[in-house]
Short mmCIF file of C-alpha atoms in Angstrom, two decimals:
data_model
loop_
_atom_site.label_atom_id
_atom_site.label_comp_id
_atom_site.label_asym_id
_atom_site.label_seq_id
_atom_site.Cartn_x
_atom_site.Cartn_y
_atom_site.Cartn_z
CA MET A 41 115.30 134.20 64.32
CA LEU A 42 115.59 131.94 67.38
CA GLU A 43 112.62 130.24 68.92
CA LEU A 44 112.44 127.85 71.85
CA ARG A 45 109.06 126.18 72.31
CA GLY A 46 108.32 124.30 75.54
CA VAL A 47 111.96 123.33 75.98
CA VAL A 48 112.94 121.07 78.89
CA ALA A 49 116.69 120.42 79.02
CA GLY A 50 119.51 119.48 81.36
CA TYR A 51 122.49 117.22 81.94
CA GLY A 52 122.45 113.42 81.93
CA ARG A 53 118.85 112.63 82.79
CA LEU A 54 118.35 115.62 85.06
CA PRO A 55 116.24 118.50 83.72
CA ILE A 56 117.53 121.93 84.77
CA ILE A 57 115.37 124.28 82.70
CA THR A 58 111.67 123.62 82.12
CA GLY A 59 108.93 125.00 79.94
CA ILE A 60 111.12 127.53 78.15
CA ASP A 61 109.23 129.58 75.54
CA VAL A 62 111.48 132.27 74.14
CA SER A 63 111.53 134.12 70.84
CA ILE A 64 114.47 136.30 69.75
CA ARG A 65 114.21 138.64 66.74
CA ARG A 66 117.03 139.29 64.29
CA GLY A 67 119.34 142.13 65.37
CA GLU A 68 117.92 142.18 68.90
CA THR A 69 120.12 142.26 72.02
CA VAL A 70 118.53 140.31 74.84
CA ALA A 71 119.89 140.20 78.38
CA ILE A 72 119.24 137.11 80.48
CA ILE A 73 119.52 137.76 84.19
CA GLY A 74 118.63 135.85 87.33
CA PRO A 75 120.10 134.59 90.60
CA ASN A 76 122.82 131.90 90.71
CA GLY A 77 121.53 128.47 89.70
CA SER A 78 118.51 129.87 87.87
CA GLY A 79 119.46 128.05 84.64
CA LYS A 80 120.84 130.95 82.57
CA SER A 81 123.98 129.09 81.48
CA THR A 82 122.00 125.91 80.85
CA LEU A 83 119.68 127.86 78.55
CA ALA A 84 122.70 129.15 76.60
CA LYS A 85 124.22 125.68 76.38
CA THR A 86 120.89 124.29 75.20
CA VAL A 87 120.83 126.69 72.27
CA VAL A 88 124.36 125.64 71.23
CA GLY A 89 123.73 121.92 71.75
CA LEU A 90 125.72 121.12 74.87
CA THR A 91 122.81 119.76 76.94
CA ASN A 92 120.23 117.01 76.56
CA VAL A 93 116.86 118.29 75.36
CA PHE A 94 114.06 116.15 76.81
CA GLU A 95 111.05 118.06 75.46
CA GLY A 96 110.24 120.90 73.10
CA THR A 97 111.80 122.26 69.92
CA ILE A 98 114.46 124.82 69.05
CA ILE A 99 114.15 126.58 65.72
CA TYR A 100 116.90 128.79 64.32
CA ASP A 101 116.49 130.72 61.07
CA GLY A 102 113.81 128.28 59.94
CA HIS A 103 115.91 125.18 60.76
CA GLU A 104 114.87 122.78 63.48
CA ILE A 105 118.10 122.34 65.46
CA THR A 106 116.80 120.67 68.64
CA HIS A 107 119.04 117.60 68.32
CA ARG A 108 121.68 118.82 65.89
CA PRO A 109 125.36 118.65 66.99
CA PRO A 110 127.11 121.90 68.02
CA SER A 111 129.38 121.97 64.94
CA GLU A 112 126.26 122.12 62.69
CA ARG A 113 124.78 124.93 64.75
CA VAL A 114 128.04 126.85 64.40
CA ARG A 115 127.78 126.43 60.62
CA LEU A 116 124.25 127.83 60.77
CA GLY A 117 125.61 130.97 62.46
CA ILE A 118 125.32 130.40 66.21
CA ALA A 119 128.41 131.36 68.23
CA TYR A 120 128.88 130.78 71.93
CA LEU A 121 131.22 132.32 74.48
CA PRO A 122 131.33 130.02 77.54
CA GLN A 123 131.61 131.43 81.03
CA THR A 124 134.80 129.47 81.86
CA GLY A 125 137.31 127.61 79.72
CA ASN A 126 136.65 129.87 76.74
CA VAL A 127 140.12 129.65 75.18
CA PHE A 128 142.51 126.77 74.49
CA PRO A 129 145.23 127.69 77.04
CA ASP A 130 148.04 125.54 75.61
CA MET A 131 147.60 126.93 72.11
CA THR A 132 148.81 130.28 70.83
CA VAL A 133 146.48 133.23 70.24
CA LEU A 134 146.78 132.63 66.48
CA GLU A 135 145.99 128.92 66.85
CA ASN A 136 142.95 129.79 68.97
CA LEU A 137 141.69 132.07 66.21
CA GLU A 138 142.43 129.42 63.57
CA MET A 139 140.33 126.94 65.54
CA GLY A 140 137.49 129.46 65.56
CA GLY A 141 137.68 129.55 61.78
CA TYR A 142 138.14 125.81 61.35
CA SER A 143 135.63 125.48 58.53
CA LEU A 144 137.16 128.34 56.48
CA SER A 145 139.52 127.85 53.56
CA ARG A 146 143.09 129.19 53.88
CA ASP A 147 142.27 132.37 51.95
CA GLU A 148 139.00 132.97 53.81
CA LEU A 149 140.86 132.45 57.07
CA LYS A 150 143.42 135.15 56.20
CA VAL A 151 140.70 137.67 55.37
CA LYS A 152 138.70 136.84 58.49
CA LEU A 153 141.78 137.04 60.72
CA GLN A 154 142.54 140.52 59.44
CA GLU A 155 138.94 141.58 59.98
CA VAL A 156 138.82 140.26 63.54
CA LEU A 157 142.22 141.72 64.46
CA GLU A 158 141.03 145.13 63.28
CA MET A 159 138.20 144.85 65.76
CA PHE A 160 140.51 143.54 68.52
CA PRO A 161 143.85 145.31 67.82
CA GLU A 162 145.14 144.45 71.32
CA LEU A 163 145.65 140.85 70.12
CA SER A 164 147.76 141.71 67.06
CA GLY A 165 151.04 141.83 68.95
CA ARG A 166 150.33 138.65 70.85
CA LEU A 167 149.59 136.14 68.12
CA LYS A 168 152.50 133.84 69.06
CA GLN A 169 151.74 134.00 72.79
CA LYS A 170 150.11 131.03 74.55
CA ALA A 171 146.51 131.88 75.44
CA GLY A 172 147.03 130.56 78.96
CA THR A 173 149.55 133.33 79.65
CA LEU A 174 147.12 136.16 78.81
CA SER A 175 145.44 138.25 81.51
CA GLY A 176 141.76 137.61 82.28
CA GLY A 177 140.62 140.55 80.17
CA GLU A 178 142.86 139.63 77.25
CA ARG A 179 141.57 136.08 77.36
CA GLN A 180 138.02 137.37 77.18
CA MET A 181 138.98 139.51 74.17
CA LEU A 182 140.53 136.45 72.53
CA ALA A 183 137.42 134.39 73.28
CA MET A 184 135.20 137.08 71.74
CA SER A 185 137.39 137.33 68.66
CA ARG A 186 137.53 133.53 68.34
CA LEU A 187 133.77 133.34 68.13
CA LEU A 188 133.67 136.10 65.50
CA MET A 189 135.91 133.94 63.28
CA THR A 190 132.84 131.82 62.46
CA SER A 191 130.99 134.88 60.98
CA PRO A 192 128.02 134.32 63.28
CA SER A 193 124.59 135.89 63.10
CA LEU A 194 123.66 135.00 66.70
CA VAL A 195 126.20 135.45 69.50
CA ILE A 196 125.53 134.00 72.94
CA MET A 197 127.78 135.34 75.70
CA ASP A 198 127.79 133.68 79.08
CA GLU A 199 129.08 136.13 81.70
CA PRO A 200 131.70 137.86 79.52
CA SER A 201 132.65 140.18 82.39
CA ALA A 202 132.93 137.52 85.13
CA GLY A 203 135.95 137.98 87.39
CA LEU A 204 137.26 141.05 85.58
CA ALA A 205 138.40 144.39 87.03
CA PRO A 206 135.83 147.23 86.60
CA LYS A 207 137.95 148.93 83.94
CA MET A 208 138.09 145.72 81.91
CA VAL A 209 134.33 145.15 82.40
CA HIS A 210 133.80 148.56 80.82
CA ARG A 211 136.01 147.60 77.84
CA ILE A 212 134.19 144.30 77.40
CA PHE A 213 130.85 146.11 77.22
CA GLU A 214 132.33 148.53 74.69
CA LYS A 215 133.05 145.49 72.54
CA VAL A 216 129.52 144.21 73.14
CA ASP A 217 128.18 147.53 71.86
CA ALA A 218 130.46 147.26 68.82
CA LEU A 219 128.93 143.86 68.05
CA ARG A 220 125.44 145.35 68.38
CA LYS A 221 126.34 148.11 65.96
CA VAL A 222 127.37 145.63 63.25
CA GLY A 223 123.88 144.16 63.47
CA LEU A 224 124.55 140.88 65.29
CA THR A 225 121.82 139.31 67.37
CA LEU A 226 123.10 139.02 70.94
CA LEU A 227 122.05 136.92 73.91
CA LEU A 228 123.84 138.33 76.93
CA ILE A 229 123.90 136.38 80.18
CA GLU A 230 125.24 138.45 83.04
CA GLN A 231 125.67 138.62 86.80
CA HIS A 232 126.16 142.38 86.41
CA ALA A 233 122.41 142.61 85.87
CA ARG A 234 122.14 146.43 85.67
CA MET A 235 125.01 146.57 83.19
CA ALA A 236 123.40 143.90 80.99
CA ILE A 237 120.03 145.64 81.09
CA SER A 238 121.54 148.96 80.07
CA HIS A 239 123.24 147.34 77.06
CA SER A 240 120.18 145.47 75.76
CA GLU A 241 116.74 146.10 74.28
CA ARG A 242 114.92 143.31 76.07
CA THR A 243 115.50 141.40 79.30
CA LEU A 244 114.51 137.89 80.31
CA VAL A 245 114.52 137.09 84.01
CA MET A 246 115.10 133.46 84.97
CA VAL A 247 114.33 131.95 88.36
CA GLY A 248 114.37 128.24 89.24
CA GLY A 249 114.93 127.04 85.66
CA LYS A 250 112.03 129.06 84.22
CA VAL A 251 111.69 132.37 82.40
CA VAL A 252 109.54 134.36 84.85
CA LEU A 253 109.64 137.74 83.14
CA SER A 254 110.24 138.98 79.62
CA ASP A 255 109.98 142.71 79.03
CA SER A 256 111.72 145.68 77.46
CA SER A 257 114.98 146.53 79.22
CA ASP A 258 113.70 150.07 79.86
CA ARG A 259 110.80 148.71 81.90
CA VAL A 260 112.89 146.06 83.70
CA SER A 261 115.47 148.69 84.67
CA GLY A 262 112.78 150.42 86.74
CA LEU A 263 112.07 147.28 88.79
CA ASP A 264 113.61 146.23 92.08
CA LEU A 265 115.46 143.12 90.82
CA ALA A 266 115.91 141.50 94.24
CA THR A 267 112.14 141.58 94.69
CA VAL A 268 111.61 140.15 91.20
CA PHE A 269 114.11 137.33 91.87
CA PHE A 270 112.65 136.34 95.23
CA GLN A 271 108.94 136.93 94.59
CA ARG A 272 109.05 134.68 91.55
CA ALA A 273 111.15 131.96 93.19
CA MET B 51 181.23 93.06 81.05
CA ILE B 52 180.80 96.29 79.06
CA GLU B 53 180.74 94.19 75.93
CA GLU B 54 178.01 92.02 77.46
CA ALA B 55 176.01 95.11 78.44
CA LEU B 56 176.37 96.51 74.94
CA GLY B 57 175.04 93.22 73.66
CA GLN B 58 171.73 93.99 75.42
CA LEU B 59 171.42 97.26 73.57
CA PRO B 60 169.92 96.07 70.25
CA THR B 61 167.09 94.13 71.95
CA SER B 62 166.48 97.07 74.31
CA LEU B 63 166.25 99.47 71.37
CA LEU B 64 163.87 97.19 69.48
CA ALA B 65 161.57 96.67 72.47
CA SER B 66 161.67 100.41 73.23
CA ALA B 67 160.69 101.32 69.68
CA LEU B 68 157.79 98.82 69.71
CA TYR B 69 156.40 99.97 73.04
CA ALA B 70 156.92 103.65 72.26
CA MET B 71 155.09 103.44 68.96
CA ALA B 72 152.02 101.68 70.33
CA ALA B 73 152.05 103.83 73.49
CA VAL B 74 152.13 107.07 71.50
CA GLY B 75 149.02 105.87 69.66
CA LEU B 76 147.36 105.01 72.96
CA THR B 77 148.24 108.46 74.37
CA MET B 78 146.90 110.21 71.28
CA ASN B 79 143.70 108.19 71.50
CA TYR B 80 143.30 108.99 75.20
CA SER B 81 143.91 112.71 74.66
CA VAL B 82 141.17 113.00 72.07
CA THR B 83 138.61 110.42 73.28
CA ARG B 84 139.47 110.25 77.02
CA LEU B 85 139.45 106.47 76.58
CA ALA B 86 142.41 104.25 77.54
CA ASP B 87 141.54 101.70 74.87
CA PHE B 88 142.11 98.22 76.26
CA ALA B 89 141.54 96.68 72.82
CA ILE B 90 144.80 98.17 71.49
CA GLY B 91 146.41 94.79 72.16
CA GLU B 92 144.17 93.26 69.50
CA TYR B 93 145.12 95.90 66.91
CA ILE B 94 148.73 94.91 67.61
CA THR B 95 147.84 91.22 67.14
CA PHE B 96 146.20 91.92 63.78
CA GLY B 97 149.34 93.83 62.75
CA CYS B 98 151.45 90.84 63.80
CA TYR B 99 149.44 88.39 61.71
CA VAL B 100 149.03 90.55 58.61
CA ALA B 101 152.77 91.30 58.48
CA ALA B 102 153.72 87.68 59.16
CA LEU B 103 151.37 86.27 56.49
CA LEU B 104 152.35 88.87 53.89
CA THR B 105 156.09 88.35 54.38
CA LEU B 106 155.48 84.60 54.17
CA SER B 107 153.85 85.22 50.80
CA GLN B 108 157.07 87.00 49.71
CA LEU B 109 155.86 90.62 50.02
CA ASP B 110 158.66 92.94 51.15
CA PRO B 111 158.78 93.74 54.90
CA VAL B 112 158.20 97.50 54.59
CA THR B 113 155.05 97.17 52.43
CA SER B 114 153.85 94.37 54.71
CA MET B 115 154.39 96.62 57.72
CA VAL B 116 152.42 99.47 56.14
CA LEU B 117 149.56 97.07 55.28
CA ALA B 118 149.69 95.70 58.84
CA GLY B 119 149.32 99.28 60.05
CA ALA B 120 146.40 99.84 57.68
CA THR B 121 144.67 96.73 59.05
CA GLY B 122 145.20 97.91 62.63
CA ALA B 123 143.74 101.28 61.62
CA LEU B 124 140.68 99.68 60.08
CA ILE B 125 140.03 97.49 63.14
CA ALA B 126 140.49 100.44 65.53
CA LEU B 127 138.06 102.56 63.52
CA SER B 128 135.51 99.74 63.25
CA VAL B 129 135.57 99.09 67.00
CA ASP B 130 134.98 102.80 67.61
CA GLU B 131 132.12 103.03 65.11
CA LEU B 132 130.42 99.82 66.23
CA ALA B 133 130.87 100.13 69.99
CA TYR B 134 132.47 103.17 71.62
CA LYS B 135 130.86 105.98 69.62
CA ARG B 136 127.42 104.43 69.88
CA LEU B 137 127.78 104.08 73.64
CA GLU B 138 128.99 107.66 74.04
CA ARG B 139 126.15 109.02 71.92
CA ARG B 140 123.73 107.18 74.21
CA GLY B 141 125.26 108.98 77.19
CA ALA B 142 127.51 106.20 78.53
CA THR B 143 130.09 107.27 81.11
CA LEU B 144 133.82 106.93 80.45
CA LEU B 145 133.99 103.99 82.84
CA GLN B 146 131.25 102.21 80.90
CA VAL B 147 133.09 102.81 77.62
CA PHE B 148 136.33 101.57 79.19
CA ILE B 149 134.57 98.37 80.30
CA ALA B 150 133.24 98.05 76.75
CA SER B 151 136.85 98.26 75.49
CA VAL B 152 137.78 95.34 77.78
CA GLY B 153 134.80 93.44 76.33
CA ALA B 154 135.81 94.33 72.76
CA SER B 155 139.34 93.14 73.49
CA PHE B 156 138.16 89.72 74.75
CA THR B 157 135.63 89.32 71.93
CA ILE B 158 138.16 90.10 69.18
CA ARG B 159 140.88 87.95 70.76
CA TYR B 160 138.76 84.84 71.17
CA LEU B 161 137.03 85.14 67.80
CA PHE B 162 140.45 85.49 66.24
CA SER B 163 141.77 82.53 68.27
CA ILE B 164 138.96 80.35 66.91
CA TYR B 165 139.79 81.47 63.37
CA ALA B 166 143.54 80.94 63.92
CA ASP B 167 142.85 77.46 65.32
CA ILE B 168 140.73 76.49 62.29
CA GLU B 169 143.34 77.84 59.86
CA ASP B 170 146.22 76.28 61.82
CA LEU B 171 147.74 79.68 62.57
CA LEU B 172 147.93 79.48 66.35
CA PHE B 173 151.73 79.78 66.20
CA LEU B 174 153.33 81.58 63.32
CA THR B 175 156.77 82.82 62.34
CA SER B 176 157.04 85.60 59.77
CA GLY B 177 159.03 85.40 56.56
CA PHE B 178 161.31 88.25 57.68
CA SER B 179 164.94 87.34 57.49
CA SER B 180 167.07 89.04 60.10
CA GLN B 181 170.57 89.98 58.87
CA PRO B 182 173.38 91.50 60.96
CA VAL B 183 174.37 95.01 59.92
CA VAL B 184 176.96 95.77 62.60
CA PHE B 185 178.12 94.09 65.83
CA LEU B 186 177.75 95.72 69.25
CA GLY B 187 179.97 93.62 71.46
CA THR B 188 178.97 90.03 70.85
CA ARG B 189 175.44 90.81 69.64
CA PRO B 190 174.61 92.00 66.14
CA LEU B 191 172.58 95.08 65.29
CA THR B 192 170.35 93.65 62.58
CA ASN B 193 168.32 95.05 59.71
CA LEU B 194 165.27 94.62 62.00
CA HIS B 195 166.75 96.96 64.62
CA VAL B 196 167.55 99.47 61.90
CA LEU B 197 164.03 99.16 60.45
CA ALA B 198 162.48 99.66 63.92
CA LEU B 199 164.56 102.75 64.64
CA ILE B 200 163.90 104.30 61.23
CA THR B 201 160.15 103.58 61.62
CA LEU B 202 160.11 105.17 65.06
CA THR B 203 162.01 108.23 63.80
CA VAL B 204 159.62 108.67 60.86
CA THR B 205 156.67 108.25 63.26
CA VAL B 206 158.00 110.84 65.71
CA VAL B 207 158.84 113.39 63.00
CA GLY B 208 155.52 112.78 61.21
CA LEU B 209 153.40 113.02 64.35
CA THR B 210 155.23 116.14 65.57
CA TYR B 211 154.57 117.81 62.24
CA LEU B 212 150.94 116.66 62.25
CA ILE B 213 150.26 117.88 65.77
CA LEU B 214 152.07 121.21 65.59
CA ARG B 215 151.61 122.29 62.00
CA THR B 216 148.47 120.83 60.45
CA LYS B 217 144.85 121.85 60.86
CA VAL B 218 143.83 118.33 61.91
CA GLY B 219 146.66 118.13 64.45
CA LYS B 220 145.73 121.49 65.95
CA ALA B 221 142.12 120.36 66.14
CA MET B 222 143.30 117.24 68.02
CA ARG B 223 145.10 119.50 70.52
CA ALA B 224 142.02 121.68 70.82
CA ILE B 225 139.75 118.68 71.53
CA ALA B 226 142.29 117.32 74.03
CA SER B 227 142.32 120.70 75.76
CA ASN B 228 138.56 121.40 75.91
CA ARG B 229 136.12 119.18 74.03
CA ASP B 230 133.06 121.37 74.58
CA LEU B 231 134.85 124.49 73.40
CA ALA B 232 136.15 122.60 70.37
CA MET B 233 132.57 121.59 69.52
CA VAL B 234 131.18 125.10 69.79
CA SER B 235 134.12 126.42 67.76
CA GLY B 236 132.82 124.38 64.85
CA ILE B 237 135.56 121.72 64.94
CA PRO B 238 134.09 118.45 63.61
CA VAL B 239 134.92 116.56 66.80
CA TRP B 240 133.61 113.15 65.64
CA ARG B 241 135.53 113.31 62.36
CA ILE B 242 138.77 114.25 64.14
CA ARG B 243 138.13 111.39 66.52
CA SER B 244 137.90 108.97 63.60
CA ILE B 245 141.22 110.25 62.21
CA THR B 246 142.77 109.77 65.65
CA ARG B 247 141.44 106.22 65.81
CA LEU B 248 142.94 105.47 62.41
CA LEU B 249 146.33 106.77 63.56
CA THR B 250 146.15 104.82 66.83
CA GLY B 251 145.32 101.59 65.01
CA PHE B 252 147.99 102.25 62.39
CA LEU B 253 150.74 102.70 64.99
CA ALA B 254 149.57 99.60 66.86
CA GLY B 255 149.54 97.58 63.62
CA VAL B 256 153.06 98.74 62.69
CA SER B 257 154.27 97.92 66.18
CA GLY B 258 152.71 94.44 65.78
CA ALA B 259 154.45 93.97 62.42
CA LEU B 260 157.85 94.70 63.98
CA TRP B 261 157.05 92.27 66.79
CA ALA B 262 156.18 89.57 64.24
CA TYR B 263 159.54 90.15 62.50
CA TYR B 264 161.30 89.74 65.84
CA THR B 265 159.74 86.57 67.21
CA SER B 266 157.03 83.94 66.65
CA ILE B 267 153.48 85.12 67.26
CA ASN B 268 150.13 83.79 68.50
CA PRO B 269 146.64 85.30 69.01
CA GLU B 270 147.75 86.59 72.44
CA SER B 271 150.86 88.43 71.24
CA GLY B 272 149.23 91.87 71.41
CA TRP B 273 147.53 91.12 74.71
CA ARG B 274 150.92 90.17 76.19
CA MET B 275 152.41 93.50 75.06
CA LEU B 276 149.58 95.44 76.68
CA LEU B 277 151.21 95.78 80.11
CA TRP B 278 154.39 97.25 78.59
CA VAL B 279 152.48 99.58 76.27
CA PHE B 280 150.20 100.82 79.05
CA SER B 281 153.09 101.41 81.44
CA SER B 282 154.91 103.45 78.76
CA ALA B 283 151.76 105.55 78.28
CA ILE B 284 151.33 105.92 82.05
CA ILE B 285 154.87 107.32 82.30
CA GLY B 286 153.68 109.91 79.78
CA ASN B 287 150.62 110.53 81.98
CA PHE B 288 148.50 109.63 78.91
CA THR B 289 148.87 113.24 77.79
CA SER B 290 152.49 113.97 76.95
CA PHE B 291 153.82 112.83 73.61
CA PRO B 292 157.57 113.16 74.46
CA LEU B 293 157.19 111.62 77.92
CA THR B 294 155.35 108.65 76.39
CA LEU B 295 158.25 108.16 73.98
CA LEU B 296 160.62 108.35 76.93
CA GLY B 297 158.34 105.88 78.74
CA GLY B 298 158.75 103.40 75.89
CA PHE B 299 162.52 103.68 76.15
CA VAL B 300 162.51 103.43 79.96
CA ILE B 301 160.36 100.29 79.89
CA GLY B 302 162.11 98.71 76.90
CA SER B 303 165.56 99.33 78.35
CA ALA B 304 164.62 98.37 81.88
CA GLU B 305 163.16 95.02 80.90
CA ASN B 306 166.26 94.07 78.92
CA LEU B 307 169.29 96.05 80.08
CA GLY B 308 167.85 96.48 83.58
CA MET B 309 166.99 92.79 83.98
CA TRP B 310 170.41 91.82 82.72
CA ALA B 311 172.01 94.12 85.32
CA LEU B 312 169.79 92.75 88.11
CA ASN B 313 170.57 89.21 87.01
CA ARG B 314 174.30 89.92 87.06
CA ALA B 315 174.22 91.73 90.39
CA PHE B 316 171.67 89.69 92.38
CA GLY B 317 171.04 86.59 90.28
CA LEU B 318 167.43 87.67 89.70
CA GLU B 319 165.66 85.39 87.21
CA THR B 320 164.61 87.00 83.91
CA ALA B 321 161.13 85.52 84.49
CA TYR B 322 160.60 88.50 86.79
CA LYS B 323 160.57 90.83 83.76
CA PRO B 324 156.90 91.87 84.22
CA LEU B 325 157.91 93.38 87.56
CA ILE B 326 159.58 96.22 85.67
CA PRO B 327 156.41 97.78 84.19
CA TYR B 328 154.54 97.25 87.46
CA ILE B 329 157.28 99.09 89.35
CA ALA B 330 157.20 101.88 86.73
CA ILE B 331 153.40 102.21 87.05
CA ALA B 332 153.60 102.27 90.86
CA ALA B 333 156.42 104.84 90.80
CA VAL B 334 154.57 107.15 88.42
CA LEU B 335 151.32 106.90 90.38
CA LEU B 336 153.16 107.59 93.63
CA TYR B 337 155.30 110.48 92.44
CA ARG B 338 153.46 112.19 89.63
CA ASN B 339 151.66 114.58 91.95
CA ARG B 340 154.87 115.37 93.79
CA TYR B 341 156.73 116.50 90.69
CA ARG B 342 155.28 118.56 87.92
CA PHE B 343 156.38 117.01 84.67
CA THR B 344 156.93 119.57 81.97
CA ARG B 345 154.74 118.83 79.01
CA LEU B 346 156.81 119.61 75.96
CA VAL B 347 154.14 118.89 73.39
CA GLU B 348 150.79 118.26 74.93
CA LEU B 349 148.26 116.54 72.78
#
């Protein structure tokens, strides 16, 4: 479904990730873990088109998307949840969701809104509230529901549980599981490495801008991660 | 004395409306593109000339003003397509694009000056005939003042509706808030940018048309308004729509009513008018971090 072949990408003229060869199958949930600065977020941004790709190709569902703009990738079914700044704070919850479904017609938007609010009922009573006034957990819920407005087939989540209380982290992962159950392909980038591994089928370990290990999550869960991170550095 | 002060009111209102309209366009452009477009002065100049020439050829002032706005819109969009967008797509920094806007401004102005010189249009007076509607003290409130205030009101109501209620307006707010998030939400950022450029150019062109109805024009008319337009936008912090409007009124009133008061009180020459926007810019830059301005409608 998603294939990165020999990808070198970064910001401006500076490469951050190098020699990335990754293949993700349809319906698979893949965790990407690694120490800070290992290039996990840059890899996610590269798939959605927010970095400069210097070498290699990215193929999604048979389409070469290496240099296509983000809005086209969204139309092809790729959705992205950024680590920070993942809602429009000065806009209401409803407006945030409308922006997620920008390409939909008025009727399609109504149907999609209902669908998404059924999945995230906690947002129903807050549609007129400014997103900036929501709690951290509620914002994350809004961000997740916003990306579902595009009816994606691949969802990339960059640290969805960052900065949240343990109870809220648990709820976020419940939602992640719900997305898995509806058959979405998920790329899950997480600092809570053990949590991410336990909610995925396969794990990629990144160190120093490279993928140093790709194995089933069951096998990776048996490894000492600190040793993996530092031995491969 | 009150009568004399009242007499300053019509000119203050007219200047305020002109500056506010162009400054709102500049603010909208900055919010979406992050570019304080220096070439806006040239869109104003084109508006001045189109309106002046059309009214001279007997077209009615309102249609001429709309066509002047359309010309401004076309020039603003062309400059973006030919210069700014290309630079941004090649990874130019905002500073580099800003410098390009200064270059675009000079290029357009001097090419137009050459054309105006050849066609004997270096100084031009429009065919608009100013008629008194009512007298404020000794000075009349003319049909031009009424036209300017109606145009500004329509602009404010129209833009408020666009920004708060329409899909395009909401997308503009989303891009202004977080461009990357807007892109990954599937908002066609480049298309919305083009719409914004059209609106910016349109408002500048309309503002130029009103200026041409007020006084004689030359290829530097827009350039000379730039300081006043920029200071109005700076009062609005380049982000707030209502504060920019207020900025237009502060600058427009200060340079007329304020200068009159300073002249009466201290004998200050009216030639010092440009001091007013400079003082406003300095005051905003000095105090904006001290006070948190409430953004009523943030673009």
